[in-house]
């Protein structure tokens, strides 16, 4: 989940992101309606997992 920053649009703050890769202090993420974006890791915060969530096996 992205922390609120003045330069971010409401759509960015409400989007559900999938992490593509982490490089140093930045993360590349993708969202269905917004495409691929790169943000500083410092702007990220974990979103709590739902009760009963089971981590998928890869």
mmCIF file with all atom_site columns, N, CA and C in Angstrom:
data_model
loop_
_atom_site.group_PDB
_atom_site.id
_atom_site.type_symbol
_atom_site.label_atom_id
_atom_site.label_alt_id
_atom_site.label_comp_id
_atom_site.label_asym_id
_atom_site.label_entity_id
_atom_site.label_seq_id
_atom_site.pdbx_PDB_ins_code
_atom_site.Cartn_x
_atom_site.Cartn_y
_atom_site.Cartn_z
_atom_site.occupancy
_atom_site.B_iso_or_equiv
_atom_site.pdbx_formal_charge
_atom_site.auth_seq_id
_atom_site.auth_comp_id
_atom_site.auth_asym_id
_atom_site.auth_atom_id
_atom_site.pdbx_PDB_model_num
ATOM 1   N N  . UNK A 1 1  ? 0.850  -1.160  0.000   1.00 0.00 ? 1  UNK A N  1
ATOM 2   C CA . UNK A 1 1  ? 0.000  0.000   0.000   1.00 0.00 ? 1  UNK A CA 1
ATOM 3   C C  . UNK A 1 1  ? 0.904  1.235   0.000   1.00 0.00 ? 1  UNK A C  1
ATOM 4   N N  . UNK A 1 2  ? 0.569  2.220   -0.810  1.00 0.00 ? 2  UNK A N  1
ATOM 5   C CA . UNK A 1 2  ? 1.353  3.451   -0.860  1.00 0.00 ? 2  UNK A CA 1
ATOM 6   C C  . UNK A 1 2  ? 0.923  4.414   0.232   1.00 0.00 ? 2  UNK A C  1
ATOM 7   N N  . UNK A 1 3  ? 1.894  5.056   0.854   1.00 0.00 ? 3  UNK A N  1
ATOM 8   C CA . UNK A 1 3  ? 1.594  6.112   1.814   1.00 0.00 ? 3  UNK A CA 1
ATOM 9   C C  . UNK A 1 3  ? 1.149  7.345   1.033   1.00 0.00 ? 3  UNK A C  1
ATOM 10  N N  . UNK A 1 4  ? 0.292  8.145   1.615   1.00 0.00 ? 4  UNK A N  1
ATOM 11  C CA . UNK A 1 4  ? -0.191 9.347   0.941   1.00 0.00 ? 4  UNK A CA 1
ATOM 12  C C  . UNK A 1 4  ? 0.948  10.344  0.756   1.00 0.00 ? 4  UNK A C  1
ATOM 13  N N  . UNK A 1 5  ? 1.131  10.796  -0.474  1.00 0.00 ? 5  UNK A N  1
ATOM 14  C CA . UNK A 1 5  ? 2.115  11.819  -0.827  1.00 0.00 ? 5  UNK A CA 1
ATOM 15  C C  . UNK A 1 5  ? 1.389  12.835  -1.706  1.00 0.00 ? 5  UNK A C  1
ATOM 16  N N  . UNK A 1 6  ? 1.736  14.117  -1.621  1.00 0.00 ? 6  UNK A N  1
ATOM 17  C CA . UNK A 1 6  ? 1.028  15.140  -2.394  1.00 0.00 ? 6  UNK A CA 1
ATOM 18  C C  . UNK A 1 6  ? 1.024  14.892  -3.908  1.00 0.00 ? 6  UNK A C  1
ATOM 19  N N  . UNK A 1 7  ? 2.078  14.281  -4.448  1.00 0.00 ? 7  UNK A N  1
ATOM 20  C CA . UNK A 1 7  ? 2.168  14.097  -5.893  1.00 0.00 ? 7  UNK A CA 1
ATOM 21  C C  . UNK A 1 7  ? 1.431  12.864  -6.411  1.00 0.00 ? 7  UNK A C  1
ATOM 22  N N  . UNK A 1 8  ? 0.828  12.075  -5.528  1.00 0.00 ? 8  UNK A N  1
ATOM 23  C CA . UNK A 1 8  ? 0.123  10.872  -5.953  1.00 0.00 ? 8  UNK A CA 1
ATOM 24  C C  . UNK A 1 8  ? -1.349 11.153  -6.209  1.00 0.00 ? 8  UNK A C  1
ATOM 25  N N  . UNK A 1 9  ? -1.873 10.512  -7.239  1.00 0.00 ? 9  UNK A N  1
ATOM 26  C CA . UNK A 1 9  ? -3.290 10.638  -7.578  1.00 0.00 ? 9  UNK A CA 1
ATOM 27  C C  . UNK A 1 9  ? -4.113 9.699   -6.701  1.00 0.00 ? 9  UNK A C  1
ATOM 28  N N  . UNK A 1 10 ? -5.375 10.001  -6.550  1.00 0.00 ? 10 UNK A N  1
ATOM 29  C CA . UNK A 1 10 ? -6.265 9.152   -5.751  1.00 0.00 ? 10 UNK A CA 1
ATOM 30  C C  . UNK A 1 10 ? -6.287 7.730   -6.299  1.00 0.00 ? 10 UNK A C  1
ATOM 31  N N  . UNK A 1 11 ? -6.240 7.571   -7.632  1.00 0.00 ? 11 UNK A N  1
ATOM 32  C CA . UNK A 1 11 ? -6.253 6.233   -8.245  1.00 0.00 ? 11 UNK A CA 1
ATOM 33  C C  . UNK A 1 11 ? -5.040 5.416   -7.813  1.00 0.00 ? 11 UNK A C  1
ATOM 34  N N  . UNK A 1 12 ? -3.885 6.057   -7.658  1.00 0.00 ? 12 UNK A N  1
ATOM 35  C CA . UNK A 1 12 ? -2.686 5.350   -7.211  1.00 0.00 ? 12 UNK A CA 1
ATOM 36  C C  . UNK A 1 12 ? -2.826 4.873   -5.774  1.00 0.00 ? 12 UNK A C  1
ATOM 37  N N  . UNK A 1 13 ? -3.445 5.692   -4.950  1.00 0.00 ? 13 UNK A N  1
ATOM 38  C CA . UNK A 1 13 ? -3.588 5.351   -3.541  1.00 0.00 ? 13 UNK A CA 1
ATOM 39  C C  . UNK A 1 13 ? -4.637 4.266   -3.301  1.00 0.00 ? 13 UNK A C  1
ATOM 40  N N  . UNK A 1 14 ? -5.582 4.120   -4.211  1.00 0.00 ? 14 UNK A N  1
ATOM 41  C CA . UNK A 1 14 ? -6.641 3.119   -4.045  1.00 0.00 ? 14 UNK A CA 1
ATOM 42  C C  . UNK A 1 14 ? -6.372 1.833   -4.810  1.00 0.00 ? 14 UNK A C  1
ATOM 43  N N  . UNK A 1 15 ? -5.375 1.824   -5.674  1.00 0.00 ? 15 UNK A N  1
ATOM 44  C CA . UNK A 1 15 ? -5.107 0.658   -6.516  1.00 0.00 ? 15 UNK A CA 1
ATOM 45  C C  . UNK A 1 15 ? -4.568 -0.520  -5.710  1.00 0.00 ? 15 UNK A C  1
ATOM 46  N N  . UNK A 1 16 ? -4.832 -1.708  -6.210  1.00 0.00 ? 16 UNK A N  1
ATOM 47  C CA . UNK A 1 16 ? -4.247 -2.918  -5.651  1.00 0.00 ? 16 UNK A CA 1
ATOM 48  C C  . UNK A 1 16 ? -3.059 -3.265  -6.535  1.00 0.00 ? 16 UNK A C  1
ATOM 49  N N  . UNK A 1 17 ? -1.877 -3.272  -5.933  1.00 0.00 ? 17 UNK A N  1
ATOM 50  C CA . UNK A 1 17 ? -0.630 -3.433  -6.662  1.00 0.00 ? 17 UNK A CA 1
ATOM 51  C C  . UNK A 1 17 ? -0.088 -4.848  -6.588  1.00 0.00 ? 17 UNK A C  1
ATOM 52  N N  . UNK A 1 18 ? 0.633  -5.234  -7.620  1.00 0.00 ? 18 UNK A N  1
ATOM 53  C CA . UNK A 1 18 ? 1.412  -6.466  -7.618  1.00 0.00 ? 18 UNK A CA 1
ATOM 54  C C  . UNK A 1 18 ? 2.870  -6.060  -7.796  1.00 0.00 ? 18 UNK A C  1
ATOM 55  N N  . UNK A 1 19 ? 3.734  -6.539  -6.937  1.00 0.00 ? 19 UNK A N  1
ATOM 56  C CA . UNK A 1 19 ? 5.152  -6.195  -7.024  1.00 0.00 ? 19 UNK A CA 1
ATOM 57  C C  . UNK A 1 19 ? 5.805  -7.009  -8.132  1.00 0.00 ? 19 UNK A C  1
ATOM 58  N N  . UNK A 1 20 ? 6.488  -6.314  -9.049  1.00 0.00 ? 20 UNK A N  1
ATOM 59  C CA . UNK A 1 20 ? 7.205  -6.973  -10.133 1.00 0.00 ? 20 UNK A CA 1
ATOM 60  C C  . UNK A 1 20 ? 8.650  -7.240  -9.764  1.00 0.00 ? 20 UNK A C  1
ATOM 61  N N  . UNK A 1 21 ? 9.305  -6.233  -9.173  1.00 0.00 ? 21 UNK A N  1
ATOM 62  C CA . UNK A 1 21 ? 10.697 -6.404  -8.764  1.00 0.00 ? 21 UNK A CA 1
ATOM 63  C C  . UNK A 1 21 ? 11.105 -5.307  -7.792  1.00 0.00 ? 21 UNK A C  1
ATOM 64  N N  . UNK A 1 22 ? 12.121 -5.618  -7.011  1.00 0.00 ? 22 UNK A N  1
ATOM 65  C CA . UNK A 1 22 ? 12.714 -4.664  -6.086  1.00 0.00 ? 22 UNK A CA 1
ATOM 66  C C  . UNK A 1 22 ? 14.150 -4.468  -6.518  1.00 0.00 ? 22 UNK A C  1
ATOM 67  N N  . UNK A 1 23 ? 14.547 -3.190  -6.707  1.00 0.00 ? 23 UNK A N  1
ATOM 68  C CA . UNK A 1 23 ? 15.917 -2.857  -7.090  1.00 0.00 ? 23 UNK A CA 1
ATOM 69  C C  . UNK A 1 23 ? 16.409 -1.754  -6.167  1.00 0.00 ? 23 UNK A C  1
ATOM 70  N N  . UNK A 1 24 ? 17.297 -2.121  -5.248  1.00 0.00 ? 24 UNK A N  1
ATOM 71  C CA . UNK A 1 24 ? 17.840 -1.128  -4.325  1.00 0.00 ? 24 UNK A CA 1
ATOM 72  C C  . UNK A 1 24 ? 16.746 -0.506  -3.490  1.00 0.00 ? 24 UNK A C  1
ATOM 73  N N  . UNK A 1 25 ? 16.584 0.802   -3.593  1.00 0.00 ? 25 UNK A N  1
ATOM 74  C CA . UNK A 1 25 ? 15.608 1.543   -2.803  1.00 0.00 ? 25 UNK A CA 1
ATOM 75  C C  . UNK A 1 25 ? 14.278 1.749   -3.532  1.00 0.00 ? 25 UNK A C  1
ATOM 76  N N  . UNK A 1 26 ? 14.099 1.085   -4.687  1.00 0.00 ? 26 UNK A N  1
ATOM 77  C CA . UNK A 1 26 ? 12.889 1.275   -5.481  1.00 0.00 ? 26 UNK A CA 1
ATOM 78  C C  . UNK A 1 26 ? 12.190 -0.053  -5.753  1.00 0.00 ? 26 UNK A C  1
ATOM 79  N N  . UNK A 1 27 ? 10.898 0.040   -6.002  1.00 0.00 ? 27 UNK A N  1
ATOM 80  C CA . UNK A 1 27 ? 10.103 -1.138  -6.320  1.00 0.00 ? 27 UNK A CA 1
ATOM 81  C C  . UNK A 1 27 ? 9.277  -0.838  -7.571  1.00 0.00 ? 27 UNK A C  1
ATOM 82  N N  . UNK A 1 28 ? 9.245  -1.800  -8.497  1.00 0.00 ? 28 UNK A N  1
ATOM 83  C CA . UNK A 1 28 ? 8.393  -1.692  -9.689  1.00 0.00 ? 28 UNK A CA 1
ATOM 84  C C  . UNK A 1 28 ? 7.139  -2.482  -9.406  1.00 0.00 ? 28 UNK A C  1
ATOM 85  N N  . UNK A 1 29 ? 5.996  -1.841  -9.617  1.00 0.00 ? 29 UNK A N  1
ATOM 86  C CA . UNK A 1 29 ? 4.723  -2.473  -9.335  1.00 0.00 ? 29 UNK A CA 1
ATOM 87  C C  . UNK A 1 29 ? 3.786  -2.305  -10.519 1.00 0.00 ? 29 UNK A C  1
ATOM 88  N N  . UNK A 1 30 ? 2.762  -3.144  -10.567 1.00 0.00 ? 30 UNK A N  1
ATOM 89  C CA . UNK A 1 30 ? 1.782  -3.069  -11.653 1.00 0.00 ? 30 UNK A CA 1
ATOM 90  C C  . UNK A 1 30 ? 0.386  -3.089  -11.060 1.00 0.00 ? 30 UNK A C  1
ATOM 91  N N  . UNK A 1 31 ? -0.495 -2.321  -11.660 1.00 0.00 ? 31 UNK A N  1
ATOM 92  C CA . UNK A 1 31 ? -1.907 -2.291  -11.280 1.00 0.00 ? 31 UNK A CA 1
ATOM 93  C C  . UNK A 1 31 ? -2.722 -2.360  -12.567 1.00 0.00 ? 31 UNK A C  1
ATOM 94  N N  . UNK A 1 32 ? -3.829 -3.031  -12.519 1.00 0.00 ? 32 UNK A N  1
ATOM 95  C CA . UNK A 1 32 ? -4.654 -3.259  -13.703 1.00 0.00 ? 32 UNK A CA 1
ATOM 96  C C  . UNK A 1 32 ? -4.955 -1.981  -14.484 1.00 0.00 ? 32 UNK A C  1
ATOM 97  N N  . UNK A 1 33 ? -5.446 -0.951  -13.835 1.00 0.00 ? 33 UNK A N  1
ATOM 98  C CA . UNK A 1 33 ? -5.851 0.264   -14.539 1.00 0.00 ? 33 UNK A CA 1
ATOM 99  C C  . UNK A 1 33 ? -4.745 1.293   -14.707 1.00 0.00 ? 33 UNK A C  1
ATOM 100 N N  . UNK A 1 34 ? -3.628 1.132   -13.962 1.00 0.00 ? 34 UNK A N  1
ATOM 101 C CA . UNK A 1 34 ? -2.574 2.145   -13.982 1.00 0.00 ? 34 UNK A CA 1
ATOM 102 C C  . UNK A 1 34 ? -1.296 1.703   -14.681 1.00 0.00 ? 34 UNK A C  1
ATOM 103 N N  . UNK A 1 35 ? -1.151 0.422   -14.938 1.00 0.00 ? 35 UNK A N  1
ATOM 104 C CA . UNK A 1 35 ? 0.058  -0.069  -15.592 1.00 0.00 ? 35 UNK A CA 1
ATOM 105 C C  . UNK A 1 35 ? 1.216  -0.222  -14.627 1.00 0.00 ? 35 UNK A C  1
ATOM 106 N N  . UNK A 1 36 ? 2.429  -0.161  -15.165 1.00 0.00 ? 36 UNK A N  1
ATOM 107 C CA . UNK A 1 36 ? 3.644  -0.347  -14.376 1.00 0.00 ? 36 UNK A CA 1
ATOM 108 C C  . UNK A 1 36 ? 4.145  1.005   -13.880 1.00 0.00 ? 36 UNK A C  1
ATOM 109 N N  . UNK A 1 37 ? 4.503  1.045   -12.615 1.00 0.00 ? 37 UNK A N  1
ATOM 110 C CA . UNK A 1 37 ? 5.027  2.262   -11.995 1.00 0.00 ? 37 UNK A CA 1
ATOM 111 C C  . UNK A 1 37 ? 6.229  1.897   -11.133 1.00 0.00 ? 37 UNK A C  1
ATOM 112 N N  . UNK A 1 38 ? 7.085  2.877   -10.852 1.00 0.00 ? 38 UNK A N  1
ATOM 113 C CA . UNK A 1 38 ? 8.218  2.694   -9.951  1.00 0.00 ? 38 UNK A CA 1
ATOM 114 C C  . UNK A 1 38 ? 8.102  3.721   -8.829  1.00 0.00 ? 38 UNK A C  1
ATOM 115 N N  . UNK A 1 39 ? 8.249  3.244   -7.590  1.00 0.00 ? 39 UNK A N  1
ATOM 116 C CA . UNK A 1 39 ? 8.146  4.101   -6.416  1.00 0.00 ? 39 UNK A CA 1
ATOM 117 C C  . UNK A 1 39 ? 9.283  3.782   -5.455  1.00 0.00 ? 39 UNK A C  1
ATOM 118 N N  . UNK A 1 40 ? 9.670  4.735   -4.614  1.00 0.00 ? 40 UNK A N  1
ATOM 119 C CA . UNK A 1 40 ? 10.639 4.447   -3.553  1.00 0.00 ? 40 UNK A CA 1
ATOM 120 C C  . UNK A 1 40 ? 10.028 3.458   -2.555  1.00 0.00 ? 40 UNK A C  1
ATOM 121 N N  . UNK A 1 41 ? 10.827 2.527   -2.087  1.00 0.00 ? 41 UNK A N  1
ATOM 122 C CA . UNK A 1 41 ? 10.341 1.567   -1.090  1.00 0.00 ? 41 UNK A CA 1
ATOM 123 C C  . UNK A 1 41 ? 9.857  2.304   0.159   1.00 0.00 ? 41 UNK A C  1
ATOM 124 N N  . UNK A 1 42 ? 10.487 3.427   0.482   1.00 0.00 ? 42 UNK A N  1
ATOM 125 C CA . UNK A 1 42 ? 10.097 4.189   1.667   1.00 0.00 ? 42 UNK A CA 1
ATOM 126 C C  . UNK A 1 42 ? 8.643  4.664   1.603   1.00 0.00 ? 42 UNK A C  1
ATOM 127 N N  . UNK A 1 43 ? 8.054  4.713   0.410   1.00 0.00 ? 43 UNK A N  1
ATOM 128 C CA . UNK A 1 43 ? 6.671  5.129   0.261   1.00 0.00 ? 43 UNK A CA 1
ATOM 129 C C  . UNK A 1 43 ? 5.703  3.980   0.511   1.00 0.00 ? 43 UNK A C  1
ATOM 130 N N  . UNK A 1 44 ? 6.209  2.779   0.645   1.00 0.00 ? 44 UNK A N  1
ATOM 131 C CA . UNK A 1 44 ? 5.373  1.593   0.795   1.00 0.00 ? 44 UNK A CA 1
ATOM 132 C C  . UNK A 1 44 ? 5.142  1.267   2.263   1.00 0.00 ? 44 UNK A C  1
ATOM 133 N N  . UNK A 1 45 ? 4.012  0.675   2.532   1.00 0.00 ? 45 UNK A N  1
ATOM 134 C CA . UNK A 1 45 ? 3.742  0.144   3.859   1.00 0.00 ? 45 UNK A CA 1
ATOM 135 C C  . UNK A 1 45 ? 2.934  -1.138  3.669   1.00 0.00 ? 45 UNK A C  1
ATOM 136 N N  . UNK A 1 46 ? 3.152  -2.122  4.524   1.00 0.00 ? 46 UNK A N  1
ATOM 137 C CA . UNK A 1 46 ? 2.426  -3.387  4.348   1.00 0.00 ? 46 UNK A CA 1
ATOM 138 C C  . UNK A 1 46 ? 0.940  -3.229  4.636   1.00 0.00 ? 46 UNK A C  1
ATOM 139 N N  . UNK A 1 47 ? 0.154  -3.934  3.887   1.00 0.00 ? 47 UNK A N  1
ATOM 140 C CA . UNK A 1 47 ? -1.282 -3.973  4.093   1.00 0.00 ? 47 UNK A CA 1
ATOM 141 C C  . UNK A 1 47 ? -1.575 -5.225  4.905   1.00 0.00 ? 47 UNK A C  1
ATOM 142 N N  . UNK A 1 48 ? -2.347 -5.122  5.966   1.00 0.00 ? 48 UNK A N  1
ATOM 143 C CA . UNK A 1 48 ? -2.591 -6.304  6.795   1.00 0.00 ? 48 UNK A CA 1
ATOM 144 C C  . UNK A 1 48 ? -3.285 -7.418  6.014   1.00 0.00 ? 48 UNK A C  1
ATOM 145 N N  . UNK A 1 49 ? -2.843 -8.643  6.258   1.00 0.00 ? 49 UNK A N  1
ATOM 146 C CA . UNK A 1 49 ? -3.459 -9.800  5.601   1.00 0.00 ? 49 UNK A CA 1
ATOM 147 C C  . UNK A 1 49 ? -4.783 -10.114 6.289   1.00 0.00 ? 49 UNK A C  1
ATOM 148 N N  . UNK A 1 50 ? -5.778 -10.542 5.516   1.00 0.00 ? 50 UNK A N  1
ATOM 149 C CA . UNK A 1 50 ? -7.072 -10.884 6.112   1.00 0.00 ? 50 UNK A CA 1
ATOM 150 C C  . UNK A 1 50 ? -6.939 -12.075 7.070   1.00 0.00 ? 50 UNK A C  1
ATOM 151 N N  . UNK A 1 51 ? -7.811 -12.142 8.039   1.00 0.00 ? 51 UNK A N  1
ATOM 152 C CA . UNK A 1 51 ? -7.832 -13.286 8.957   1.00 0.00 ? 51 UNK A CA 1
ATOM 153 C C  . UNK A 1 51 ? -8.110 -14.549 8.135   1.00 0.00 ? 51 UNK A C  1
ATOM 154 N N  . UNK A 1 52 ? -7.341 -15.567 8.365   1.00 0.00 ? 52 UNK A N  1
ATOM 155 C CA . UNK A 1 52 ? -7.522 -16.821 7.642   1.00 0.00 ? 52 UNK A CA 1
ATOM 156 C C  . UNK A 1 52 ? -6.761 -16.888 6.331   1.00 0.00 ? 52 UNK A C  1
ATOM 157 N N  . UNK A 1 53 ? -5.985 -15.844 5.999   1.00 0.00 ? 53 UNK A N  1
ATOM 158 C CA . UNK A 1 53 ? -5.215 -15.822 4.751   1.00 0.00 ? 53 UNK A CA 1
ATOM 159 C C  . UNK A 1 53 ? -4.164 -16.927 4.765   1.00 0.00 ? 53 UNK A C  1
ATOM 160 N N  . UNK A 1 54 ? -4.052 -17.654 3.664   1.00 0.00 ? 54 UNK A N  1
ATOM 161 C CA . UNK A 1 54 ? -3.052 -18.691 3.517   1.00 0.00 ? 54 UNK A CA 1
ATOM 162 C C  . UNK A 1 54 ? -2.106 -18.283 2.403   1.00 0.00 ? 54 UNK A C  1
ATOM 163 N N  . UNK A 1 55 ? -0.800 -18.197 2.723   1.00 0.00 ? 55 UNK A N  1
ATOM 164 C CA . UNK A 1 55 ? 0.214  -17.805 1.739   1.00 0.00 ? 55 UNK A CA 1
ATOM 165 C C  . UNK A 1 55 ? 0.278  -18.863 0.633   1.00 0.00 ? 55 UNK A C  1
ATOM 166 N N  . UNK A 1 56 ? 0.195  -18.460 -0.650  1.00 0.00 ? 56 UNK A N  1
ATOM 167 C CA . UNK A 1 56 ? 0.256  -19.448 -1.733  1.00 0.00 ? 56 UNK A CA 1
ATOM 168 C C  . UNK A 1 56 ? 1.651  -20.070 -1.837  1.00 0.00 ? 56 UNK A C  1
ATOM 169 N N  . UNK A 1 57 ? 1.706  -21.319 -2.229  1.00 0.00 ? 57 UNK A N  1
ATOM 170 C CA . UNK A 1 57 ? 2.971  -21.997 -2.439  1.00 0.00 ? 57 UNK A CA 1
ATOM 171 C C  . UNK A 1 57 ? 3.375  -21.859 -3.901  1.00 0.00 ? 57 UNK A C  1
ATOM 172 N N  . UNK A 1 58 ? 4.624  -21.597 -4.144  1.00 0.00 ? 58 UNK A N  1
ATOM 173 C CA . UNK A 1 58 ? 5.127  -21.451 -5.520  1.00 0.00 ? 58 UNK A CA 1
ATOM 174 C C  . UNK A 1 58 ? 6.037  -22.569 -5.869  1.00 0.00 ? 58 UNK A C  1
#
